[in-house]
Amino acid sequence: MRGSDNSNDNRIDAKAIRRRRFLGAGAVTLGGAGVAGVTQLAGGGAVASVGGSTATAGAGTSVSGSVFKLGVASGDPLPTAVVIWTRVVPANPGSSGILAPTVAVSWELAADSGFTRILRSGTVNATSTLGYSVHVDVTGLSAATDYWYRFKALGRTSRTGRTRTAPAAGSSPDRVRIALASCQNWAHGYFTVYQDMRAQDPDLVLFVGDYIYESSAYSYRVRRHEGSSAPVTLAQYRARHEQYNTDPDLQAMRASTPFVVVFDDHEVEQDWAGDKANDPVAWPPAKFLARRAAAFQAYYEHMPIRLKQKPSGPDVQMYRSLDFGTLARLHVLDTRQYRDDQASTQEVAKEAGRVIVGTAQRDWLVNSMRTAGRKWNLIASPVMMAETDLLAGVGKLWEYDAWDGYQAERNALLADFQDLRNPVVLTGDRHRTIVSDLKLDFADPDSAVVGAEFVGTSLSSNGDEDLEAFAAEWAPKLADNPHWKMIDARRGYLLFDISADGIEATLRTISTVVTKNGTTSTAAVFRVSDGVPGVRRDGAGTEASPASPGESAKESASPSADPANSPSPTDTTTPTDPATPTDSTSPSPTGSVTDVPATDATPTL
């Protein structure tokens, strides 16, 4: 996550605050020292996991409204298995007390959207103890294959979801397409950019944190959060997740493409670290861990993840890996549970023994990368790994909530990267697109490049920013971050086309999130080549020419070394309204909160 939800939280006072506050307000492409534009600055069988928790159930009563109003989702695809998810929701938001303690939910998985060839089906018991959520790990499937699925309960049928299994072990897929998403704040804007993401038809959505925000209802710009206070109980975290999952664009995205998810901080509390809350006086460890347990359970109840990721009280194992044939292994990191508290000075940040992922997880990561045998080692890190120097000129000022606050562990991992094949880090948190080379030693500009990092911008968090103010703020700092290739403050996402010879990363940005009529376009394209550490930008040299702050966002979307001669990235604009044409086989965003009467056909396995 990027800091507070408050719109005035853009200044840095390292002495006055214990936790970090990050990047001011706007967007940039690294290289030159001046403003490079008002949008960018650039520089160099089935198993159901139900049961167990603390929620109580009242007497059974009839259910009104939509049983499946939170939609459906799938996730963590394997070559022969995928998790499908839904949640039966009672009429009262956030409540689990108006249904019977157990609700039978049947499910079907088919080879076609019309369900004329049902391949797997079954019935599971959704219980009050897990908020009537359903996680079915459907096994025995074919690799690299599209499937359709749906659920039935209480006389209603859910919308249809589409999912896809991973390529077979040992196979060599031509391409895997991954969309990187993070930081969707309900209060700061609409999630309309998901319409464009769906149109790009990724194989997978990688969501690297801040799926919900725990701010109170008063902190809003566009839409108001439910409730009257920050969530701290299970019922309150459930209600916040329910609100987010009613968003029609998010719901349609989850129904169309499998997700791989991991939390950052806002799923629990801003800037939490291990067993320490942001405010350890108000939330001593025992009290905070009870809150963390509630947050983790609500997270599990609303995510398409496996039983292995079901929490046990305040603990959960979220770090894991997924393979895509011989092409790539995706390592998903947990940078919250095992970290030491954030540093408050550079001296503390440099201390030996300070960890952000911990010894066990780091050893697992390095060993998995070393033995993967895949062309690409992808690392999903909820917080930024490359250095951020917030101080223009002599000296440094680091962002202590990110890997910068854990210098020794970060540097040891980067040293390991030298001997590992094609490490590429995919990150969220910053509400910025920041594309960087990963250096063996960020203190030495001539140090070896050992990898690449792509920090994805937010889906909506921070809303529409003042891009001129951003460029003015960040232009003086670009020379202090020579490993950055670009920083951009617009909302959107990154799309990665991964093939044997390289990765093409496309930045898709949206014109506005404060209304529902934003348009999307390609702002920049980057490439990473097999066997060549680091990243380069298409159509750009090592330096960017300054652009006038008066230029429009479209005109300055892709500054380059020589704007007159360098090719511009594609600027294909896609209206993001519900009328955007989609593949007829994809689930429609319409009717996302309306169920249909259930049919009688329930084939067995």
XYZ file of C-alpha atoms in Angstrom:
605
model
C 0.000 0.000 0.000
C 1.069 3.539 -0.513
C 0.348 5.398 2.657
C -2.728 7.015 4.041
C -6.020 7.315 2.194
C -6.174 11.015 2.926
C -5.670 13.247 -0.085
C -3.343 15.627 1.786
C -0.965 12.835 2.808
C 1.656 13.691 0.192
C 4.520 15.224 2.188
C 7.396 13.400 3.824
C 8.480 14.214 7.350
C 10.903 11.484 8.332
C 11.292 12.767 11.909
C 7.638 13.339 12.681
C 6.199 9.991 11.629
C 7.081 6.438 12.556
C 5.618 4.937 9.381
C 6.333 5.898 5.856
C 4.555 8.275 3.564
C 5.450 8.148 -0.098
C 5.370 9.790 -3.474
C 3.758 13.214 -3.822
C 1.041 13.823 -6.333
C 1.476 13.245 -10.118
C 3.507 11.340 -12.978
C 7.281 11.034 -14.696
C 10.003 9.242 -17.510
C 13.653 9.166 -16.292
C 16.813 10.420 -17.904
C 16.893 14.193 -18.277
C 16.865 16.466 -15.260
C 13.945 18.581 -16.393
C 10.248 17.867 -16.562
C 9.730 15.256 -19.244
C 6.013 15.770 -19.471
C 2.994 16.112 -17.286
C 2.289 12.398 -17.373
C 5.642 10.630 -17.222
C 9.194 11.168 -16.153
C 11.741 8.712 -17.516
C 15.374 7.899 -16.739
C 17.997 5.590 -17.310
C -12.171 -35.001 -7.935
C -13.120 -31.859 -6.045
C -12.327 -30.701 -2.559
C -14.382 -28.048 -0.794
C -12.678 -26.025 1.892
C -15.410 -24.963 4.275
C -15.616 -24.851 8.020
C -13.907 -23.515 11.111
C -13.965 -20.057 12.776
C -15.846 -17.960 15.261
C -18.939 -16.540 13.562
C -22.236 -17.745 14.979
C -25.388 -18.593 13.086
C -28.906 -17.687 14.089
C -32.122 -19.482 13.290
C -32.646 -20.282 9.645
C -34.940 -17.898 7.802
C -35.842 -17.289 4.185
C -33.393 -15.383 2.022
C -34.483 -12.449 -0.100
C -32.530 -10.628 -2.760
C -29.612 -12.076 -4.676
C -27.993 -15.190 -3.235
C -24.882 -14.821 -5.408
C -24.647 -11.038 -5.510
C -20.867 -11.177 -4.935
C -20.401 -13.116 -8.157
C -17.968 -15.929 -8.848
C -14.211 -16.202 -9.265
C -11.412 -18.655 -9.957
C -7.772 -18.713 -9.044
C -4.349 -20.322 -8.613
C -4.549 -22.351 -11.838
C -2.485 -25.523 -12.095
C -2.134 -27.699 -15.205
C -4.829 -30.097 -13.960
C -6.698 -28.084 -11.309
C -8.179 -24.701 -10.502
C -10.024 -23.208 -7.547
C -13.555 -21.915 -8.183
C -15.187 -19.628 -5.629
C -18.445 -18.046 -4.626
C -20.113 -16.864 -1.462
C -23.764 -17.185 -0.500
C -24.738 -13.835 0.967
C -27.728 -13.163 3.216
C -29.852 -10.081 2.791
C -28.132 -8.051 5.536
C -24.660 -6.927 4.426
C -21.942 -8.202 6.697
C -24.227 -10.599 8.544
C -24.050 -14.364 8.743
C -26.971 -14.785 11.092
C -30.049 -15.111 8.917
C -29.288 -18.367 7.119
C -29.275 -21.884 8.421
C -25.873 -22.897 9.828
C -25.196 -24.928 6.666
C -26.288 -24.213 3.097
C -25.879 -26.818 0.347
C -24.232 -25.325 -2.728
C -23.917 -27.331 -5.928
C -21.381 -26.535 -8.608
C -20.819 -27.441 -12.226
C -17.800 -27.114 -14.490
C -18.313 -27.486 -18.235
C -16.407 -27.521 -21.507
C -18.683 -24.847 -22.987
C -20.516 -21.736 -21.869
C -23.879 -23.349 -22.552
C -23.132 -26.224 -20.158
C -24.037 -28.856 -22.726
C -20.886 -30.828 -21.723
C -20.650 -30.802 -17.938
C -17.347 -32.417 -16.974
C -17.321 -32.050 -13.201
C -20.002 -31.325 -10.612
C -20.718 -31.790 -6.961
C -22.285 -30.341 -3.836
C -20.505 -28.753 -0.882
C -21.729 -27.387 2.424
C -21.198 -23.666 2.865
C -21.152 -22.921 6.587
C -21.717 -19.873 8.727
C -18.282 -20.298 10.280
C -16.658 -19.246 7.002
C -19.312 -16.765 5.973
C -20.946 -19.273 3.574
C -17.963 -19.017 1.259
C -17.224 -21.880 -1.111
C -13.781 -22.888 -2.358
C -13.813 -25.896 -4.678
C -10.452 -27.208 -5.878
C -11.538 -28.863 -9.118
C -9.009 -31.494 -10.153
C -8.511 -33.910 -13.051
C -8.651 -31.178 -15.704
C -6.770 -30.759 -18.982
C -3.872 -28.312 -19.196
C -4.125 -24.952 -20.979
C -7.880 -25.342 -21.408
C -10.817 -22.970 -20.951
C -13.663 -24.086 -18.694
C -16.953 -22.561 -17.578
C -18.467 -22.944 -14.133
C -21.476 -21.926 -12.034
C -23.060 -22.507 -8.620
C -26.612 -23.195 -7.396
C -28.137 -22.703 -3.952
C -31.483 -21.838 -2.390
C -33.242 -22.089 -5.718
C -30.948 -19.663 -7.516
C -28.106 -20.030 -10.034
C -25.024 -17.813 -10.109
C -23.663 -16.049 -13.136
C -21.325 -18.108 -15.304
C -17.605 -17.835 -14.790
C -14.805 -18.712 -17.193
C -11.407 -19.969 -16.119
C -8.293 -21.492 -17.664
C -5.801 -24.063 -16.463
C -2.045 -23.559 -16.638
C 0.111 -25.085 -19.391
C 1.191 -28.677 -18.874
C 4.380 -29.431 -16.995
C 7.189 -29.798 -19.519
C 5.287 -27.999 -22.277
C 6.673 -24.912 -24.006
C 3.840 -22.406 -24.440
C 4.387 -19.696 -27.017
C 3.124 -17.004 -24.668
C 1.609 -16.366 -21.269
C -0.221 -13.074 -20.758
C -0.426 -11.677 -17.207
C -2.205 -8.512 -16.085
C -0.700 -6.875 -12.984
C -3.187 -5.119 -10.701
C -3.135 -3.540 -7.249
C -4.526 -0.808 -5.023
C -8.229 -0.469 -5.764
C -9.703 2.097 -3.393
C -13.510 2.174 -3.565
C -13.611 5.706 -2.195
C -11.096 7.168 -4.656
C -12.584 6.085 -7.973
C -14.369 3.584 -10.146
C -12.830 0.306 -11.258
C -13.676 0.889 -14.931
C -10.154 0.068 -16.132
C -11.069 -3.603 -15.591
C -13.200 -3.331 -18.740
C -10.069 -2.708 -20.787
C -8.211 -5.453 -18.937
C -10.941 -7.932 -19.837
C -10.742 -6.890 -23.477
C -7.009 -7.766 -23.450
C -7.961 -11.339 -22.434
C -5.077 -12.148 -20.068
C -4.424 -15.724 -18.998
C -4.097 -14.551 -15.426
C -4.631 -11.497 -13.217
C -1.893 -11.072 -10.620
C -3.255 -8.907 -7.796
C -0.421 -7.884 -5.477
C -2.205 -6.134 -2.652
C -4.646 -3.581 -1.288
C -7.718 -5.345 -2.601
C -9.753 -3.399 -0.031
C -8.993 -0.289 1.998
C -9.762 -0.148 5.683
C -10.376 3.602 5.902
C -13.497 4.971 7.529
C -16.506 6.030 5.523
C -15.746 9.738 5.881
C -12.503 9.451 3.896
C -13.837 9.465 0.359
C -13.690 11.333 -2.923
C -15.975 9.475 -5.331
C -17.778 6.659 -3.499
C -18.384 6.255 0.212
C -17.155 3.211 2.076
C -19.814 1.250 3.938
C -20.032 1.465 7.724
C -19.074 4.307 9.988
C -15.592 3.297 11.093
C -12.542 1.344 10.016
C -13.161 -2.424 10.042
C -11.654 -4.260 12.994
C -14.006 -7.233 13.498
C -14.772 -10.194 11.264
C -18.249 -8.873 10.486
C -16.816 -5.470 9.544
C -14.089 -6.903 7.295
C -16.722 -9.096 5.634
C -18.899 -6.070 4.973
C -15.992 -4.177 3.386
C -15.133 -7.116 1.099
C -18.813 -7.479 0.200
C -18.978 -3.847 -0.856
C -15.907 -4.122 -3.090
C -17.084 -7.347 -4.710
C -20.380 -5.796 -5.769
C -18.488 -3.499 -8.150
C -19.686 -4.656 -11.600
C -16.326 -4.224 -13.335
C -14.355 -6.059 -10.655
C -17.011 -8.760 -10.583
C -16.897 -9.226 -14.354
C -13.092 -9.418 -14.294
C -13.109 -12.068 -11.588
C -15.689 -14.055 -13.534
C -13.675 -13.985 -16.748
C -10.082 -14.741 -15.707
C -8.328 -16.671 -12.922
C -6.684 -14.527 -10.230
C -3.531 -15.063 -8.213
C -3.701 -12.865 -5.113
C -1.635 -11.789 -2.137
C -2.332 -9.118 0.471
C -0.334 -6.031 1.326
C -1.281 -3.826 4.292
C -4.731 -2.307 3.732
C -6.429 -5.686 3.816
C -5.643 -5.471 7.558
C -4.370 -2.032 8.577
C -2.134 0.571 7.012
C 1.577 -0.208 7.332
C 1.268 -3.128 9.727
C 4.441 -5.132 10.234
C 4.468 -8.665 11.632
C 2.649 -8.572 14.960
C 2.896 -4.782 15.204
C 0.112 -2.389 14.327
C 0.611 1.071 12.898
C -0.339 2.438 16.312
C 1.123 -0.080 18.791
C -0.184 1.872 21.777
C -3.820 1.593 20.690
C -3.217 -1.888 19.313
C -0.772 -3.893 21.437
C 0.321 -7.199 19.870
C -2.354 -9.484 21.369
C -5.151 -7.121 20.406
C -3.708 -6.518 16.957
C -3.294 -10.230 16.245
C -6.981 -10.748 16.986
C -7.754 -8.044 14.429
C -5.334 -9.626 11.970
C -7.051 -12.984 12.401
C -10.420 -11.420 11.544
C -8.955 -9.673 8.505
C -7.237 -12.829 7.261
C -10.407 -14.882 7.590
C -12.491 -12.327 5.684
C -9.776 -12.203 3.016
C -9.837 -15.967 2.620
C -13.631 -16.001 2.511
C -13.610 -13.686 -0.510
C -10.611 -14.937 -2.512
C -10.279 -17.890 -4.943
C -7.394 -19.510 -3.084
C -6.737 -23.037 -1.916
C -7.319 -24.671 1.443
C -3.576 -24.370 2.054
C -4.085 -20.590 2.191
C -6.850 -20.846 4.801
C -5.656 -18.958 7.906
C -5.180 -20.449 11.315
C -6.023 -17.572 13.597
C -3.632 -14.694 12.820
C -1.312 -16.847 10.688
C -1.525 -17.915 7.060
C 0.964 -19.169 4.493
C 0.524 -16.997 1.447
C 3.906 -17.415 -0.230
C 3.729 -20.042 -2.954
C 4.701 -20.673 -6.580
C 2.888 -21.530 -9.796
C 4.409 -22.881 -13.008
C 3.580 -22.139 -16.636
C 5.208 -25.015 -18.475
C 8.904 -24.503 -19.040
C 8.302 -20.815 -19.723
C 7.946 -19.249 -16.280
C 7.623 -19.840 -12.573
C 5.686 -17.238 -10.595
C 6.794 -16.821 -6.973
C 4.260 -15.015 -4.764
C 5.852 -13.320 -1.744
C 4.397 -12.308 1.612
C 6.148 -9.094 2.663
C 3.987 -8.406 5.750
C 3.747 -11.340 8.164
C 7.453 -12.014 8.686
C 8.928 -8.522 8.574
C 10.551 -6.546 11.351
C 8.974 -3.253 12.264
C 9.688 -0.387 9.893
C 12.900 1.530 10.408
C 12.891 5.161 11.435
C 16.431 6.044 10.357
C 18.919 4.993 7.699
C 21.134 3.484 10.363
C 18.336 1.149 11.454
C 17.437 0.338 7.835
C 21.016 -0.836 7.272
C 21.204 -3.078 10.330
C 22.159 -6.682 9.706
C 19.485 -9.199 10.539
C 16.502 -6.993 9.672
C 14.099 -8.909 7.433
C 11.079 -8.181 5.275
C 10.397 -11.744 4.080
C 12.336 -13.700 6.680
C 14.962 -16.405 6.399
C 12.625 -19.327 5.678
C 10.764 -17.520 2.891
C 13.929 -16.094 1.363
C 15.601 -19.528 1.344
C 12.469 -20.980 -0.259
C 12.492 -18.255 -2.926
C 16.154 -18.600 -3.848
C 15.999 -22.377 -3.933
C 12.833 -22.345 -6.032
C 14.371 -19.912 -8.527
C 17.610 -21.871 -8.658
C 15.889 -25.202 -9.333
C 12.929 -23.971 -11.391
C 14.354 -24.858 -14.785
C 12.117 -22.184 -16.272
C 13.048 -19.482 -18.731
C 11.700 -16.717 -16.468
C 11.708 -16.350 -12.699
C 8.851 -13.982 -11.871
C 8.571 -12.617 -8.327
C 5.343 -11.027 -7.080
C 6.379 -8.597 -4.341
C 3.654 -6.455 -2.758
C 6.181 -3.661 -2.020
C 8.907 -2.121 -4.157
C 12.339 -3.767 -4.261
C 14.384 -1.161 -6.174
C 15.737 1.827 -4.329
C 13.702 5.028 -4.079
C 15.720 8.107 -3.133
C 13.213 10.747 -2.076
C 15.860 13.430 -1.502
C 17.064 15.515 -4.437
C 20.792 16.136 -4.410
C 23.324 15.018 -1.827
C 22.253 12.329 0.616
C 19.409 9.840 0.577
C 15.924 9.554 2.022
C 14.402 6.088 1.776
C 10.871 4.769 1.910
C 11.125 2.511 4.946
C 7.988 0.425 4.398
C 9.467 -0.989 1.170
C 12.602 -3.114 0.685
C 14.657 0.073 1.215
C 13.907 -0.286 4.920
C 15.515 -3.733 4.940
C 18.795 -3.060 3.182
C 20.787 -6.118 4.236
C 18.146 -8.663 3.218
C 17.431 -6.835 -0.051
C 21.115 -6.644 -0.946
C 21.689 -10.321 -0.152
C 18.775 -11.296 -2.393
C 20.041 -9.101 -5.230
C 23.440 -10.755 -4.882
C 21.703 -14.106 -5.348
C 19.993 -12.718 -8.458
C 23.382 -12.631 -10.205
C 23.353 -16.424 -10.501
C 19.626 -16.906 -11.156
C 17.921 -17.021 -14.514
C 15.970 -13.970 -15.652
C 14.608 -12.569 -12.363
C 11.771 -10.091 -12.957
C 9.925 -8.528 -10.014
C 6.244 -7.539 -10.329
C 5.102 -5.090 -7.670
C 2.250 -2.875 -6.524
C 1.816 -0.509 -3.553
C 3.111 2.795 -4.894
C 0.123 4.078 -6.874
C 2.702 4.718 -9.573
C 4.106 2.883 -12.532
C 7.845 2.690 -11.820
C 10.040 0.669 -14.161
C 13.559 -0.034 -12.914
C 16.746 -1.943 -13.352
C 17.650 -3.895 -10.219
C 21.247 -3.147 -9.248
C 23.688 -5.192 -7.238
C 24.555 -2.018 -5.289
C 22.295 1.012 -5.611
C 24.971 3.181 -3.994
C 27.185 2.602 -7.033
C 25.747 3.905 -10.341
C 28.163 1.608 -12.209
C 27.094 -1.475 -10.292
C 25.945 -4.518 -12.230
C 22.319 -4.848 -13.289
C 20.947 -8.147 -11.934
C 17.246 -7.978 -12.827
C 14.237 -5.848 -13.654
C 11.283 -4.556 -11.664
C 7.869 -3.352 -12.804
C 5.852 -1.490 -10.190
C 2.252 -1.296 -11.328
C 0.127 1.757 -10.696
C -3.153 1.662 -8.803
C -6.541 0.728 -10.217
C -8.142 3.728 -8.519
C -6.223 4.696 -5.359
C -5.293 8.393 -5.268
C -7.947 9.080 -7.919
C -7.068 11.488 -10.720
C -3.920 13.331 -9.762
C -2.452 16.729 -10.590
C 0.040 15.575 -13.193
C 1.765 18.917 -13.571
C 2.414 19.067 -9.828
C 3.718 15.522 -9.949
C 6.146 16.277 -12.763
C 7.364 19.406 -10.995
C 7.958 17.456 -7.794
C 9.712 14.476 -9.316
C 11.845 15.983 -12.076
C 14.481 17.191 -9.564
C 14.733 13.672 -8.081
C 15.260 11.694 -11.248
C 19.021 12.096 -11.267
C 19.053 10.520 -7.801
C 17.314 7.416 -9.132
C 19.322 6.608 -12.282
C 18.136 2.989 -12.312
C 14.550 4.109 -12.949
C 13.367 4.045 -16.563
C 10.018 5.723 -15.907
C 7.639 6.891 -13.229
C 4.021 7.611 -14.177
C 1.152 8.692 -11.913
C -1.894 7.803 -13.987
C -4.248 5.014 -12.978
C -4.198 1.751 -14.929
C -2.339 -1.539 -15.043
C 0.565 -3.377 -16.685
C 0.090 -6.156 -19.224
C 2.922 -8.670 -19.682
C 3.333 -10.863 -22.746
C 5.891 -13.472 -21.735
C 7.595 -15.574 -24.402
C 10.808 -17.583 -24.606
C 12.897 -14.763 -26.020
C 11.570 -11.891 -23.951
C 8.890 -10.065 -21.997
C 6.902 -7.216 -23.468
C 5.339 -5.022 -20.783
C 2.597 -2.619 -21.838
C 1.410 0.211 -19.626
C -2.332 0.793 -20.097
C -3.622 3.984 -18.483
C -7.109 5.404 -18.086
C -8.027 9.046 -18.540
C -10.139 9.295 -15.383
C -11.455 7.168 -12.549
C -13.633 9.798 -10.890
C -16.331 9.229 -13.507
C -17.357 6.068 -15.326
C -16.508 7.348 -18.812
C -12.702 7.098 -18.778
C -10.838 5.929 -21.865
C -7.776 3.708 -21.898
C -4.666 3.874 -24.057
C -1.164 2.465 -24.284
C 1.190 4.910 -22.585
C 4.478 3.006 -22.934
C 5.966 -0.357 -23.872
C 9.015 -1.955 -22.230
C 11.023 -5.070 -23.020
C 13.199 -7.503 -21.117
C 15.321 -9.876 -23.210
C 16.231 -13.430 -22.288
C 19.644 -13.516 -20.669
C 20.007 -9.722 -20.552
C 19.368 -8.309 -17.046
C 17.446 -5.068 -16.903
C 14.745 -3.409 -18.937
C 14.584 -1.084 -21.924
C 11.813 1.108 -23.226
C 10.549 0.810 -26.774
C 11.035 3.948 -28.838
C 13.102 5.760 -26.218
C 16.771 6.446 -25.707
C 18.559 6.737 -22.408
C 17.387 10.289 -21.828
C 14.059 12.020 -22.208
C 13.632 15.477 -23.619
C 11.836 17.927 -21.336
C 8.278 18.712 -22.278
C 6.355 21.815 -21.431
C 4.104 21.475 -18.375
C 1.353 22.870 -20.569
C 1.339 19.855 -22.854
C -1.694 17.616 -22.754
C -1.455 14.164 -21.213
C -1.884 12.547 -24.606
C 0.824 14.662 -26.207
C 3.350 13.902 -23.469
C 2.400 10.300 -22.827
C 5.566 8.903 -24.355
C 8.497 11.335 -24.297
C 11.649 10.018 -25.929
C 15.225 11.034 -26.610
C 14.224 12.566 -29.908
C 10.461 13.098 -30.155
C 10.734 14.047 -33.794
C 12.407 10.806 -34.849
C 11.574 8.206 -32.227
C 8.528 6.046 -32.799
C 5.689 6.596 -30.318
C 4.084 3.685 -28.525
C 0.708 2.622 -29.824
C -2.012 4.958 -28.597
C -5.037 2.783 -29.149
C -7.889 4.254 -27.175
C -10.618 2.032 -25.825
C -13.787 3.520 -24.325
C -14.374 1.854 -20.992
C -18.122 1.843 -20.824
C -20.365 -1.169 -20.430
C -21.045 -1.228 -24.161
C -17.454 -2.170 -24.983
C -17.655 -5.280 -27.190
C -16.352 -8.426 -25.565
C -15.774 -11.995 -26.619
C -19.126 -13.691 -26.769
C -17.759 -16.531 -24.688
C -16.746 -14.213 -21.862
C -19.080 -13.623 -18.939
C -21.090 -10.461 -19.472
C -20.846 -7.645 -16.924
C -24.612 -7.293 -17.090
C -26.678 -8.983 -14.466
C -23.713 -9.295 -12.144
C -25.817 -8.994 -9.000
C -28.907 -10.809 -10.211
C -29.270 -14.562 -9.963
C -31.548 -16.703 -12.097
C -33.819 -19.539 -10.976
C -31.879 -22.747 -10.576
C -32.382 -25.568 -13.044
C -32.883 -29.134 -11.930
C -29.973 -30.672 -13.844
C -27.139 -31.475 -11.485
C -24.935 -34.149 -13.100
C -22.665 -36.067 -10.796
C -18.942 -36.685 -11.118
